[in-house]
Short mmCIF file of C-alpha atoms in Angstrom, two decimals:
data_model
loop_
_atom_site.label_atom_id
_atom_site.label_comp_id
_atom_site.label_asym_id
_atom_site.label_seq_id
_atom_site.Cartn_x
_atom_site.Cartn_y
_atom_site.Cartn_z
CA UNK I 674 13.47 11.44 25.26
CA UNK I 675 12.98 10.34 21.61
CA UNK I 676 15.71 10.63 19.04
CA UNK I 677 14.69 13.75 17.11
CA UNK I 678 17.49 13.73 14.58
CA UNK I 679 16.76 13.79 10.85
CA UNK I 680 19.90 12.50 9.15
CA UNK I 681 20.36 13.09 5.46
CA UNK I 682 19.72 9.79 3.67
CA UNK I 683 21.97 8.37 0.96
CA UNK I 684 22.00 9.93 -2.49
CA UNK I 685 18.36 10.25 -3.51
CA UNK I 686 19.05 10.12 -7.22
CA UNK I 687 19.84 6.45 -7.16
CA UNK I 688 19.98 4.42 -10.34
CA UNK I 689 17.36 1.76 -11.06
CA UNK I 690 18.18 -1.30 -8.98
CA UNK I 691 18.80 -4.76 -10.38
CA UNK I 692 18.68 -6.78 -7.15
CA UNK I 693 15.59 -9.01 -7.46
CA UNK I 694 15.09 -9.00 -3.70
CA UNK I 695 14.27 -11.85 -1.38
CA UNK I 696 10.97 -13.62 -1.99
CA UNK I 697 11.00 -16.10 0.87
CA UNK I 698 9.22 -16.62 4.17
CA UNK I 699 11.61 -15.82 7.02
CA UNK I 700 9.82 -16.73 10.22
CA UNK I 701 12.70 -16.39 12.66
CA UNK I 702 13.73 -12.95 11.42
CA UNK I 703 10.19 -11.59 11.61
CA UNK I 704 9.53 -12.95 15.10
CA UNK I 705 12.84 -11.68 16.47
CA UNK I 706 12.87 -8.19 14.96
CA UNK I 707 12.84 -5.28 17.39
CA UNK I 708 9.79 -3.05 16.92
CA UNK I 709 10.31 0.50 18.19
CA UNK I 710 7.58 2.96 17.23
CA UNK I 711 8.60 5.54 14.64
CA UNK I 712 6.82 8.79 13.78
CA UNK I 713 6.82 11.46 11.09
CA UNK I 714 5.31 14.93 11.50
CA UNK I 715 4.65 16.44 8.08
CA UNK I 716 4.27 20.24 8.10
CA UNK I 717 2.44 20.82 4.81
CA UNK I 718 0.96 23.90 3.18
CA UNK I 719 -2.56 22.88 4.12
CA UNK I 720 -2.29 20.47 7.04
CA UNK I 721 0.11 19.32 9.71
CA UNK I 722 -0.06 15.56 10.14
CA UNK I 723 1.41 13.03 12.54
CA UNK I 724 1.69 9.36 11.60
CA UNK I 725 3.02 6.94 14.19
CA UNK I 726 4.14 3.64 12.64
CA UNK I 727 4.52 0.36 14.46
CA UNK I 728 8.20 0.29 13.46
CA UNK I 729 10.76 1.45 10.94
CA UNK I 730 10.35 -1.51 8.58
CA UNK I 731 9.71 -2.31 4.93
CA UNK I 732 5.96 -2.58 5.48
CA UNK I 733 5.11 -0.31 8.42
CA UNK I 734 1.54 -0.21 9.74
CA UNK I 735 0.21 3.14 11.03
CA UNK I 736 -0.73 2.94 14.72
CA UNK I 737 -1.99 6.51 14.95
CA UNK I 738 -2.80 9.17 12.37
CA UNK I 739 -3.98 12.72 13.03
CA UNK I 740 -3.88 15.97 11.12
CA UNK I 741 -4.68 19.58 11.87
CA UNK I 742 -5.88 21.81 9.02
CA UNK I 743 -3.65 24.77 9.85
CA UNK I 744 -3.39 26.14 6.26
CA UNK I 745 0.12 27.55 6.58
CA UNK I 746 0.15 28.35 2.88
CA UNK I 747 -2.91 30.57 3.20
CA UNK I 748 -1.40 32.26 6.24
CA UNK I 749 1.46 33.95 4.37
CA UNK I 750 0.89 37.72 4.25
CA UNK I 751 1.71 40.27 1.56
CA UNK I 752 5.27 40.57 2.88
CA UNK I 753 5.82 36.83 2.43
CA UNK I 754 5.74 36.00 6.15
CA UNK I 755 3.65 33.64 8.24
CA UNK I 756 1.07 35.60 10.21
CA UNK I 757 1.21 35.46 14.00
CA UNK I 758 -2.14 33.66 14.07
CA UNK I 759 -1.13 30.88 11.67
CA UNK I 760 2.15 30.38 13.54
CA UNK I 761 0.21 30.12 16.80
CA UNK I 762 -2.08 27.46 15.31
CA UNK I 763 0.86 25.55 13.85
CA UNK I 764 2.78 25.55 17.11
CA UNK I 765 -0.30 24.45 19.07
CA UNK I 766 -0.83 21.53 16.66
CA UNK I 767 2.79 20.41 16.84
CA UNK I 768 2.85 20.60 20.65
CA UNK I 769 -0.13 18.22 20.71
CA UNK I 770 1.37 15.83 18.15
CA UNK I 771 4.71 15.83 19.99
CA UNK I 772 2.98 15.12 23.32
CA UNK I 773 1.04 12.22 21.78
CA UNK I 774 4.23 10.75 20.33
CA UNK I 775 5.99 10.95 23.67
CA UNK I 776 3.03 9.35 25.46
CA UNK I 777 3.13 6.51 22.91
CA UNK I 778 6.84 6.06 23.69
CA UNK I 779 7.86 6.67 20.09
CA UNK I 780 11.56 5.93 19.68
CA UNK I 781 12.19 8.44 16.91
CA UNK I 782 10.28 11.44 15.54
CA UNK I 783 11.22 13.11 12.25
CA UNK I 784 9.71 16.48 11.35
CA UNK I 785 9.52 17.45 7.68
CA UNK I 786 8.36 20.80 6.29
CA UNK I 787 7.44 21.46 2.67
CA UNK I 788 6.40 24.24 0.26
CA UNK I 789 4.82 26.83 2.57
CA UNK I 790 7.71 26.69 5.00
CA UNK I 791 10.19 26.92 2.12
CA UNK I 792 8.41 30.04 0.90
CA UNK I 793 7.83 31.97 4.14
CA UNK I 794 10.50 34.55 4.93
CA UNK I 795 10.10 34.03 8.67
CA UNK I 796 10.07 30.23 8.54
CA UNK I 797 13.10 30.02 10.81
CA UNK I 798 11.10 31.77 13.52
CA UNK I 799 8.56 28.94 13.43
CA UNK I 800 11.30 26.29 13.30
CA UNK I 801 13.00 27.82 16.35
CA UNK I 802 9.71 27.94 18.27
CA UNK I 803 9.04 24.27 17.50
CA UNK I 804 12.45 23.32 18.85
CA UNK I 805 12.04 25.46 21.95
CA UNK I 806 8.60 24.03 22.77
CA UNK I 807 9.18 20.37 21.88
CA UNK I 808 12.88 19.74 21.35
CA UNK I 809 12.15 18.59 17.80
CA UNK I 810 14.41 19.47 14.89
CA UNK I 811 12.59 20.36 11.65
CA UNK I 812 13.98 19.62 8.22
CA UNK I 813 12.78 21.93 5.42
CA UNK I 814 12.73 19.94 2.20
CA UNK I 815 13.65 21.51 -1.13
CA UNK I 816 11.24 21.10 -4.03
CA UNK I 817 13.56 18.52 -5.53
CA UNK I 818 13.72 16.55 -2.29
CA UNK I 819 9.94 16.66 -2.01
CA UNK I 820 9.59 15.19 -5.50
CA UNK I 821 12.17 12.52 -4.83
CA UNK I 822 10.74 11.41 -1.49
CA UNK I 823 7.23 11.24 -2.98
CA UNK I 824 8.60 9.03 -5.74
CA UNK I 825 10.35 6.82 -3.20
CA UNK I 826 6.97 6.48 -1.52
CA UNK I 827 5.75 4.77 -4.69
CA UNK I 828 8.83 2.53 -4.72
CA UNK I 829 8.03 1.65 -1.10
CA UNK I 830 4.33 1.01 -1.67
CA UNK I 831 4.32 -1.05 -4.87
CA UNK I 832 6.10 -4.07 -6.33
CA UNK I 833 8.65 -2.82 -8.86
CA UNK I 834 6.61 0.15 -10.17
CA UNK I 835 7.34 1.90 -13.46
CA UNK I 836 5.92 5.22 -14.56
CA UNK I 837 5.54 8.84 -13.51
CA UNK I 838 4.64 9.94 -9.99
CA UNK I 839 2.68 13.09 -9.21
CA UNK I 840 2.24 14.33 -5.63
CA UNK I 841 -0.20 17.22 -5.29
CA UNK I 842 -0.12 18.89 -1.89
CA UNK I 843 -1.52 22.09 -0.52
CA UNK I 844 1.17 24.33 -1.99
CA UNK I 845 2.87 22.51 -4.84
CA UNK I 846 2.88 19.63 -7.30
CA UNK I 847 5.94 17.39 -7.49
CA UNK I 848 6.53 15.02 -10.38
CA UNK I 849 9.24 12.36 -10.68
CA UNK I 850 9.94 9.12 -12.50
CA UNK I 851 10.15 5.65 -10.94
CA UNK I 852 11.85 2.67 -12.56
CA UNK I 853 11.30 -0.53 -10.52
CA UNK I 854 13.37 -0.05 -7.33
CA UNK I 855 14.96 3.27 -8.27
CA UNK I 856 14.28 6.71 -9.69
CA UNK I 857 14.90 8.26 -13.07
CA UNK I 858 16.65 11.58 -13.58
CA UNK I 859 13.62 13.66 -14.60
CA UNK I 860 11.76 15.49 -11.84
CA UNK I 861 10.17 18.86 -11.14
CA UNK I 862 8.34 20.89 -8.49
CA UNK I 863 5.61 23.30 -9.60
CA UNK I 864 3.44 25.83 -7.67
CA UNK I 865 0.27 23.88 -8.48
CA UNK I 866 -0.94 23.00 -5.00
CA UNK I 867 -4.57 22.90 -3.91
CA UNK I 868 -4.46 26.32 -2.22
CA UNK I 869 -3.06 28.49 -5.07
CA UNK I 870 -5.11 26.64 -7.69
CA UNK I 871 -8.32 27.02 -5.65
CA UNK I 872 -7.69 30.72 -5.32
CA UNK I 873 -7.41 31.14 -9.10
CA UNK I 874 -10.21 28.72 -9.89
CA UNK I 875 -12.75 30.57 -7.80
CA UNK I 876 -12.01 33.74 -9.77
CA UNK I 877 -11.97 32.44 -13.36
CA UNK I 878 -12.04 28.80 -14.55
CA UNK I 879 -10.66 29.51 -18.04
CA UNK I 880 -7.76 31.63 -16.81
CA UNK I 881 -6.92 29.08 -14.12
CA UNK I 882 -6.80 26.31 -16.72
CA UNK I 883 -4.50 28.35 -19.00
CA UNK I 884 -2.23 29.20 -16.07
CA UNK I 885 -1.93 25.50 -15.17
CA UNK I 886 -1.27 24.48 -18.79
CA UNK I 887 1.44 27.09 -19.13
CA UNK I 888 3.29 25.82 -16.05
CA UNK I 889 2.92 22.19 -17.11
CA UNK I 890 4.13 22.82 -20.66
CA UNK I 891 7.27 24.49 -19.31
CA UNK I 892 8.04 22.10 -16.45
CA UNK I 893 6.35 18.70 -16.79
CA UNK I 894 8.70 16.00 -18.13
CA UNK I 895 7.29 13.57 -20.72
CA UNK I 896 6.15 10.07 -19.78
CA UNK I 897 8.73 7.82 -21.46
CA UNK I 898 8.89 4.68 -19.32
CA UNK I 899 5.59 2.91 -18.68
CA UNK I 900 2.17 4.42 -19.49
CA UNK I 901 1.20 4.63 -15.81
CA UNK I 902 0.67 7.72 -13.68
CA UNK I 903 0.84 7.23 -9.90
CA UNK I 904 -1.37 9.78 -8.12
CA UNK I 905 -0.29 10.84 -4.62
CA UNK I 906 -1.85 13.37 -2.25
CA UNK I 907 -5.02 13.82 -0.20
CA UNK I 908 -6.93 15.67 -2.92
CA UNK I 909 -6.33 12.97 -5.49
CA UNK I 910 -7.12 10.23 -2.98
CA UNK I 911 -10.44 11.98 -2.36
CA UNK I 912 -11.08 11.84 -6.10
CA UNK I 913 -10.38 8.10 -6.02
CA UNK I 914 -12.85 7.65 -3.16
CA UNK I 915 -15.54 9.41 -5.17
CA UNK I 916 -14.82 7.25 -8.25
CA UNK I 917 -14.95 4.07 -6.15
CA UNK I 918 -18.29 5.10 -4.64
CA UNK I 919 -19.85 6.24 -7.92
CA UNK I 920 -18.95 2.93 -9.56
CA UNK I 921 -19.83 0.81 -6.50
CA UNK I 922 -16.45 -0.89 -6.47
CA UNK I 923 -16.33 -3.86 -4.05
CA UNK I 924 -12.92 -2.86 -2.63
CA UNK I 925 -12.87 0.53 -0.91
CA UNK I 926 -9.09 0.67 -0.43
CA UNK I 927 -7.58 3.59 -2.35
CA UNK I 928 -4.03 2.24 -2.42
CA UNK I 929 -3.49 0.31 -5.65
CA UNK I 930 -6.81 1.42 -7.14
CA UNK I 931 -6.37 1.59 -10.92
CA UNK I 932 -8.53 3.51 -13.39
CA UNK I 933 -8.23 4.03 -17.17
CA UNK I 934 -6.82 7.51 -17.60
CA UNK I 935 -9.49 8.80 -19.97
CA UNK I 936 -12.28 7.60 -17.72
CA UNK I 937 -10.75 9.38 -14.76
CA UNK I 938 -10.08 12.52 -16.76
CA UNK I 939 -13.74 12.72 -17.71
CA UNK I 940 -14.75 12.64 -14.04
CA UNK I 941 -12.04 15.14 -13.10
CA UNK I 942 -13.17 17.62 -15.77
CA UNK I 943 -16.75 17.43 -14.49
CA UNK I 944 -15.75 17.94 -10.84
CA UNK I 945 -13.45 20.85 -11.71
CA UNK I 946 -16.52 22.81 -12.85
CA UNK I 947 -18.76 21.94 -9.90
CA UNK I 948 -20.07 24.34 -7.28
CA UNK I 949 -19.32 23.66 -3.60
CA UNK I 950 -22.88 22.36 -3.19
CA UNK I 951 -22.43 19.90 -6.03
CA UNK I 952 -19.08 18.71 -4.67
CA UNK I 953 -20.60 18.23 -1.22
CA UNK I 954 -23.26 15.97 -2.75
CA UNK I 955 -20.66 13.59 -4.21
CA UNK I 956 -20.57 10.16 -2.53
CA UNK I 957 -17.85 9.48 0.06
CA UNK I 958 -16.29 12.92 -0.30
CA UNK I 959 -14.19 13.83 2.78
CA UNK I 960 -15.65 17.01 4.27
CA UNK I 961 -12.22 18.63 4.51
CA UNK I 962 -11.69 18.22 0.76
CA UNK I 963 -14.93 19.81 -0.45
CA UNK I 964 -13.43 23.28 -0.94
CA UNK I 965 -10.30 22.11 -2.77
CA UNK I 966 -11.49 19.03 -4.71
CA UNK I 967 -12.29 21.02 -7.89
CA UNK I 968 -8.72 22.37 -7.91
CA UNK I 969 -7.27 18.89 -7.41
CA UNK I 970 -9.50 17.57 -10.19
CA UNK I 971 -8.53 20.36 -12.59
CA UNK I 972 -4.80 19.83 -12.08
CA UNK I 973 -5.14 16.07 -12.54
CA UNK I 974 -7.18 16.58 -15.70
CA UNK I 975 -4.53 18.86 -17.22
CA UNK I 976 -1.65 16.59 -16.16
CA UNK I 977 -3.32 13.58 -17.77
CA UNK I 978 -3.99 15.61 -20.90
CA UNK I 979 -0.30 16.36 -21.28
CA UNK I 980 1.25 13.05 -20.16
CA UNK I 981 -1.32 10.82 -21.93
CA UNK I 982 -0.89 7.72 -19.71
CA UNK I 983 -3.07 4.67 -20.19
CA UNK I 984 -3.77 4.12 -16.51
CA UNK I 985 -3.81 6.02 -13.24
CA UNK I 986 -2.88 4.17 -10.05
CA UNK I 987 -3.68 5.82 -6.72
CA UNK I 988 -1.35 5.58 -3.75
CA UNK I 989 -1.76 6.10 -0.03
CA UNK I 990 2.03 6.18 0.15
CA UNK I 991 3.86 9.40 -0.55
CA UNK I 992 6.42 11.74 0.94
CA UNK I 993 6.31 10.43 4.52
CA UNK I 994 6.63 6.81 3.48
CA UNK I 995 9.33 7.71 0.94
CA UNK I 996 11.30 9.41 3.70
CA UNK I 997 10.82 6.34 5.91
CA UNK I 998 11.90 4.01 3.08
CA UNK I 999 15.16 5.93 2.63
CA UNK I 1000 16.01 5.44 6.31
CA UNK I 1001 16.17 1.66 5.77
CA UNK I 1002 19.34 -0.16 4.87
CA UNK I 1003 19.65 -1.57 1.37
CA UNK I 1004 18.82 -5.13 2.39
CA UNK I 1005 15.58 -4.00 4.01
CA UNK I 1006 14.65 -1.82 1.02
CA UNK I 1007 14.85 -4.83 -1.28
CA UNK I 1008 12.37 -6.88 0.73
CA UNK I 1009 8.97 -7.42 -0.83
CA UNK I 1010 6.40 -5.04 0.75
CA UNK I 1011 3.45 -7.44 0.44
CA UNK I 1012 5.34 -10.41 1.89
CA UNK I 1013 6.73 -8.32 4.75
CA UNK I 1014 3.24 -7.10 5.64
CA UNK I 1015 1.73 -10.58 5.39
CA UNK I 1016 4.43 -12.07 7.63
CA UNK I 1017 4.18 -9.32 10.23
CA UNK I 1018 0.41 -9.85 10.49
CA UNK I 1019 0.10 -13.60 9.96
CA UNK I 1020 3.10 -15.19 11.67
CA UNK I 1021 2.99 -13.75 15.21
CA UNK I 1022 -0.68 -14.71 15.62
CA UNK I 1023 -0.45 -18.21 14.08
CA UNK I 1024 -0.73 -21.32 16.22
CA UNK I 1025 2.60 -22.54 14.84
CA UNK I 1026 4.43 -19.66 13.12
CA UNK I 1027 6.96 -21.97 11.44
CA UNK I 1028 4.15 -23.87 9.70
CA UNK I 1029 3.84 -21.19 7.02
CA UNK I 1030 7.36 -21.97 5.83
CA UNK I 1031 6.48 -25.67 5.68
CA UNK I 1032 3.41 -24.83 3.60
CA UNK I 1033 5.56 -22.76 1.24
CA UNK I 1034 7.71 -25.83 0.53
CA UNK I 1035 4.60 -28.04 0.40
CA UNK I 1036 3.14 -25.92 -2.41
CA UNK I 1037 6.41 -25.15 -4.27
CA UNK I 1038 5.62 -27.57 -7.10
CA UNK I 1039 1.89 -26.89 -7.22
CA UNK I 1040 2.11 -24.50 -10.18
CA UNK I 1041 4.83 -25.46 -12.71
CA UNK I 1042 6.64 -22.49 -14.26
CA UNK I 1043 5.44 -20.13 -11.52
CA UNK I 1044 6.35 -16.50 -12.21
CA UNK I 1045 8.03 -14.36 -9.54
CA UNK I 1046 4.90 -12.28 -8.93
CA UNK I 1047 2.77 -15.42 -8.58
CA UNK I 1048 5.29 -16.82 -6.12
CA UNK I 1049 5.10 -13.77 -3.87
CA UNK I 1050 1.30 -13.99 -3.83
CA UNK I 1051 1.44 -17.68 -2.94
CA UNK I 1052 3.90 -17.09 -0.11
CA UNK I 1053 1.80 -14.20 1.21
CA UNK I 1054 -1.20 -16.55 1.38
CA UNK I 1055 0.95 -19.12 3.21
CA UNK I 1056 1.92 -16.44 5.73
CA UNK I 1057 -1.76 -15.59 6.32
CA UNK I 1058 -3.00 -19.17 6.38
CA UNK I 1059 -3.71 -19.27 10.15
CA UNK I 1060 -5.16 -15.78 10.35
CA UNK I 1061 -8.58 -16.84 11.70
CA UNK I 1062 -7.86 -19.92 13.79
CA UNK I 1063 -9.42 -18.33 16.87
CA UNK I 1064 -12.68 -17.54 15.05
CA UNK I 1065 -15.77 -19.74 15.00
CA UNK I 1066 -15.58 -22.35 12.27
CA UNK I 1067 -18.74 -21.13 10.57
CA UNK I 1068 -17.40 -17.61 9.98
CA UNK I 1069 -13.68 -18.16 9.36
CA UNK I 1070 -13.91 -18.32 5.58
CA UNK I 1071 -16.25 -15.39 5.00
CA UNK I 1072 -14.78 -13.13 7.66
CA UNK I 1073 -11.22 -13.73 6.42
CA UNK I 1074 -12.30 -13.02 2.85
CA UNK I 1075 -13.95 -9.72 3.76
CA UNK I 1076 -11.10 -8.66 6.04
CA UNK I 1077 -8.37 -9.30 3.48
CA UNK I 1078 -10.25 -7.43 0.75
CA UNK I 1079 -10.00 -4.21 2.75
CA UNK I 1080 -6.84 -4.79 4.82
CA UNK I 1081 -4.20 -2.03 4.43
CA UNK I 1082 -1.58 -4.18 2.72
CA UNK I 1083 0.82 -2.56 0.26
CA UNK I 1084 2.64 -3.97 -2.74
CA UNK I 1085 -0.38 -5.44 -4.50
CA UNK I 1086 -3.05 -4.46 -7.00
CA UNK I 1087 -6.76 -4.82 -6.38
CA UNK I 1088 -7.00 -8.06 -8.43
CA UNK I 1089 -4.04 -9.46 -6.48
CA UNK I 1090 -5.82 -8.49 -3.26
CA UNK I 1091 -8.83 -10.52 -4.42
CA UNK I 1092 -6.56 -13.48 -5.25
CA UNK I 1093 -5.16 -13.50 -1.70
CA UNK I 1094 -8.64 -13.19 -0.18
CA UNK I 1095 -10.11 -15.99 -2.32
CA UNK I 1096 -7.19 -18.32 -1.58
CA UNK I 1097 -7.58 -17.85 2.19
CA UNK I 1098 -11.36 -18.23 1.80
CA UNK I 1099 -10.77 -21.60 0.09
CA UNK I 1100 -8.19 -22.58 2.72
CA UNK I 1101 -10.94 -22.27 5.34
CA UNK I 1102 -13.29 -24.46 3.32
CA UNK I 1103 -15.43 -21.72 1.81
CA UNK I 1104 -17.54 -22.69 -1.20
CA UNK I 1105 -16.62 -20.54 -4.18
CA UNK I 1106 -20.18 -20.41 -5.47
CA UNK I 1107 -20.95 -18.21 -2.44
CA UNK I 1108 -18.66 -15.46 -3.75
CA UNK I 1109 -18.15 -16.28 -7.44
CA UNK I 1110 -21.03 -14.10 -8.63
CA UNK I 1111 -19.94 -11.01 -6.71
CA UNK I 1112 -18.34 -7.95 -8.26
CA UNK I 1113 -15.23 -8.79 -6.29
CA UNK I 1114 -14.47 -11.95 -8.22
CA UNK I 1115 -15.01 -10.15 -11.52
CA UNK I 1116 -11.58 -8.61 -10.93
CA UNK I 1117 -10.01 -12.04 -11.57
CA UNK I 1118 -9.97 -14.06 -14.74
CA UNK I 1119 -11.47 -17.54 -14.59
CA UNK I 1120 -7.95 -19.01 -14.56
CA UNK I 1121 -6.83 -16.74 -11.70
CA UNK I 1122 -9.93 -17.60 -9.68
CA UNK I 1123 -9.29 -21.31 -10.23
CA UNK I 1124 -5.63 -20.91 -9.26
CA UNK I 1125 -6.61 -19.19 -6.00
CA UNK I 1126 -9.03 -22.00 -5.19
CA UNK I 1127 -6.42 -24.68 -5.90
CA UNK I 1128 -3.91 -22.97 -3.64
CA UNK I 1129 -6.46 -22.60 -0.84
CA UNK I 1130 -7.55 -26.25 -1.08
CA UNK I 1131 -3.91 -27.40 -1.01
CA UNK I 1132 -3.35 -25.40 2.17
CA UNK I 1133 -6.54 -26.81 3.67
CA UNK I 1134 -5.23 -30.31 2.98
CA UNK I 1135 -1.82 -29.49 4.44
CA UNK I 1136 -3.33 -28.21 7.69
CA UNK I 1137 -5.65 -31.19 8.07
CA UNK I 1138 -3.10 -33.88 7.22
CA UNK I 1139 -0.39 -32.55 9.55
CA UNK I 1140 -2.46 -30.84 12.29
CA UNK I 1141 -0.28 -27.80 11.53
CA UNK I 1142 2.88 -29.63 12.65
CA UNK I 1143 5.78 -28.69 10.33
CA UNK I 1144 7.67 -31.95 10.89
CA UNK I 1145 4.72 -34.04 9.69
CA UNK I 1146 4.25 -31.95 6.55
CA UNK I 1147 7.97 -32.19 5.73
CA UNK I 1148 7.60 -35.96 5.51
CA UNK I 1149 4.95 -35.71 2.80
CA UNK I 1150 4.82 -34.64 -0.84
CA UNK I 1151 1.87 -33.35 -2.83
CA UNK I 1152 1.90 -34.50 -6.46
CA UNK I 1153 -0.54 -33.45 -9.17
CA UNK I 1154 -0.93 -35.87 -12.07
CA UNK I 1155 -3.11 -35.66 -15.16
CA UNK I 1156 -5.72 -37.95 -13.65
CA UNK I 1157 -5.18 -37.79 -9.88
CA UNK I 1158 -4.05 -35.87 -6.82
CA UNK I 1159 -1.42 -37.93 -5.02
CA UNK I 1160 -0.24 -37.57 -1.41
CA UNK I 1161 3.09 -39.32 -0.85
CA UNK I 1162 3.85 -40.03 2.81
CA UNK I 1163 7.48 -40.77 3.68
CA UNK I 1164 6.87 -41.93 7.24
CA UNK I 1165 3.34 -42.97 8.17
CA UNK I 1166 4.10 -44.95 11.34
CA UNK I 1167 2.54 -42.37 13.61
CA UNK I 1168 0.37 -40.42 11.17
CA UNK I 1169 -2.00 -42.61 9.17
CA UNK I 1170 -4.52 -40.98 6.90
CA UNK I 1171 -8.18 -40.44 7.75
CA UNK I 1172 -11.55 -39.80 6.16
CA UNK I 1173 -11.06 -36.10 6.91
CA UNK I 1174 -7.77 -36.10 4.98
CA UNK I 1175 -9.34 -37.90 2.04
CA UNK I 1176 -12.23 -35.44 2.06
CA UNK I 1177 -9.77 -32.52 1.75
CA UNK I 1178 -7.98 -34.34 -1.06
CA UNK I 1179 -11.24 -34.68 -2.95
CA UNK I 1180 -11.86 -30.95 -2.58
CA UNK I 1181 -8.44 -30.25 -4.07
CA UNK I 1182 -8.99 -32.75 -6.88
CA UNK I 1183 -12.31 -31.12 -7.74
CA UNK I 1184 -10.69 -27.68 -7.90
CA UNK I 1185 -7.96 -29.02 -10.19
CA UNK I 1186 -10.43 -30.92 -12.35
CA UNK I 1187 -9.30 -34.51 -11.83
CA UNK I 1188 -11.32 -37.45 -10.56
CA UNK I 1189 -8.99 -39.56 -8.47
CA UNK I 1190 -7.08 -39.19 -5.21
CA UNK I 1191 -4.27 -41.42 -4.01
CA UNK I 1192 -2.47 -41.72 -0.68
CA UNK I 1193 0.78 -43.66 -1.09
CA UNK I 1194 3.46 -44.72 1.41
CA UNK I 1195 6.94 -44.07 0.06
CA UNK I 1196 10.13 -45.54 1.47
CA UNK I 1197 12.50 -42.73 2.47
#
């Protein structure tokens, strides 16, 4: 029987953290960690969703995701109670989701309920029925808790984010402030969910807009940290999907997608006035969001008007992931989300998992004055360096590039995602002219593109020289001089160089922009 407890996490209003975290490859820890499936059932105002994660870790990957559009918020009658019909639908959905979790041998299931359940006078009747039918305990979150967990979802999903977080659900809008690894003091919960806004919008656009503005002017805190607004919630993610499709963006991943605020507000204003037929005709619009997308767009437009951020960043992480993040111990919370994801995917499937650590040391001096963010990207590439070793040699570079562009990593922007993909493409010997003219590479500056190629060619050389044996690579040093790439070998008795090694050195030299390569024996 799974552990169904939902313990109260530590104080949610934590101060901004100063711990820089650990930016290192830790092969042994990753390979030895115990991975028990973990699940969250989110009872929202519009949908009830189950997400089963591979484990309770810093970078969890969803193994299963299903939602039922129960519309609890719309099922509250004039007396403020859930109707019998909506309670029946909700209970049926949760019985299914509980049964699936048990069949998947999930070690722990947490059930969270939000605005509609807070509001319904007979909510405890539903909670009691859930427990009777499934044994699950349900935690009803306050509006403040909902805002705080949504904000922690941003902390979990990005690398040291700063700005304001808005999470628009079916029944309410929560707004909070994030400051790197912690939260600010300013937060609010407002009745601006997709269901109540849609109801007003279908009656009168102008009155709905005034009603929204009045609530925002009285409740929305000002944006005082960084001019970034993090958009959370299914309605806003649908808006991001439409923007990506309309602009033919090469990366279709919503998480980390960044748009200038004014550009997005223009699109949101247009969609807010559309008929259902016009919304349905939008590219890549999820069918379940057609009815409520204008409401989501209108609220976002009015929020951006008041906050005046420079950029909007969309997130696939929100309340559920924020709740999960707060179940971790402090050491785990400080781990880098990108690096944890890259290690969990790349190391267990590598021919020699420990070789990634050797490559990290091998490339430590490749970029003098390397910033912390550049270091984490380099180490993530090292962790993924043997991702495609089982693939045919002719497709390794291209297939790895395309896979990494769309892979559900967290903790990185779209340009950083391209950097990782290009570096692995170069590691597998791909020719940059094959991808340099694509829209994808336009997300990088010429210097960033060159840096990714240099890193990939250095990894290609390291693999070839050592045959992916860490001990061989540890007895060599890669030195970059103004006129040459130099490979210093400390012990060459059993590992002489070859034409293949020299060929890889020439590729690296070309990427750096020098003419000469040198292989030198050095007395240890």
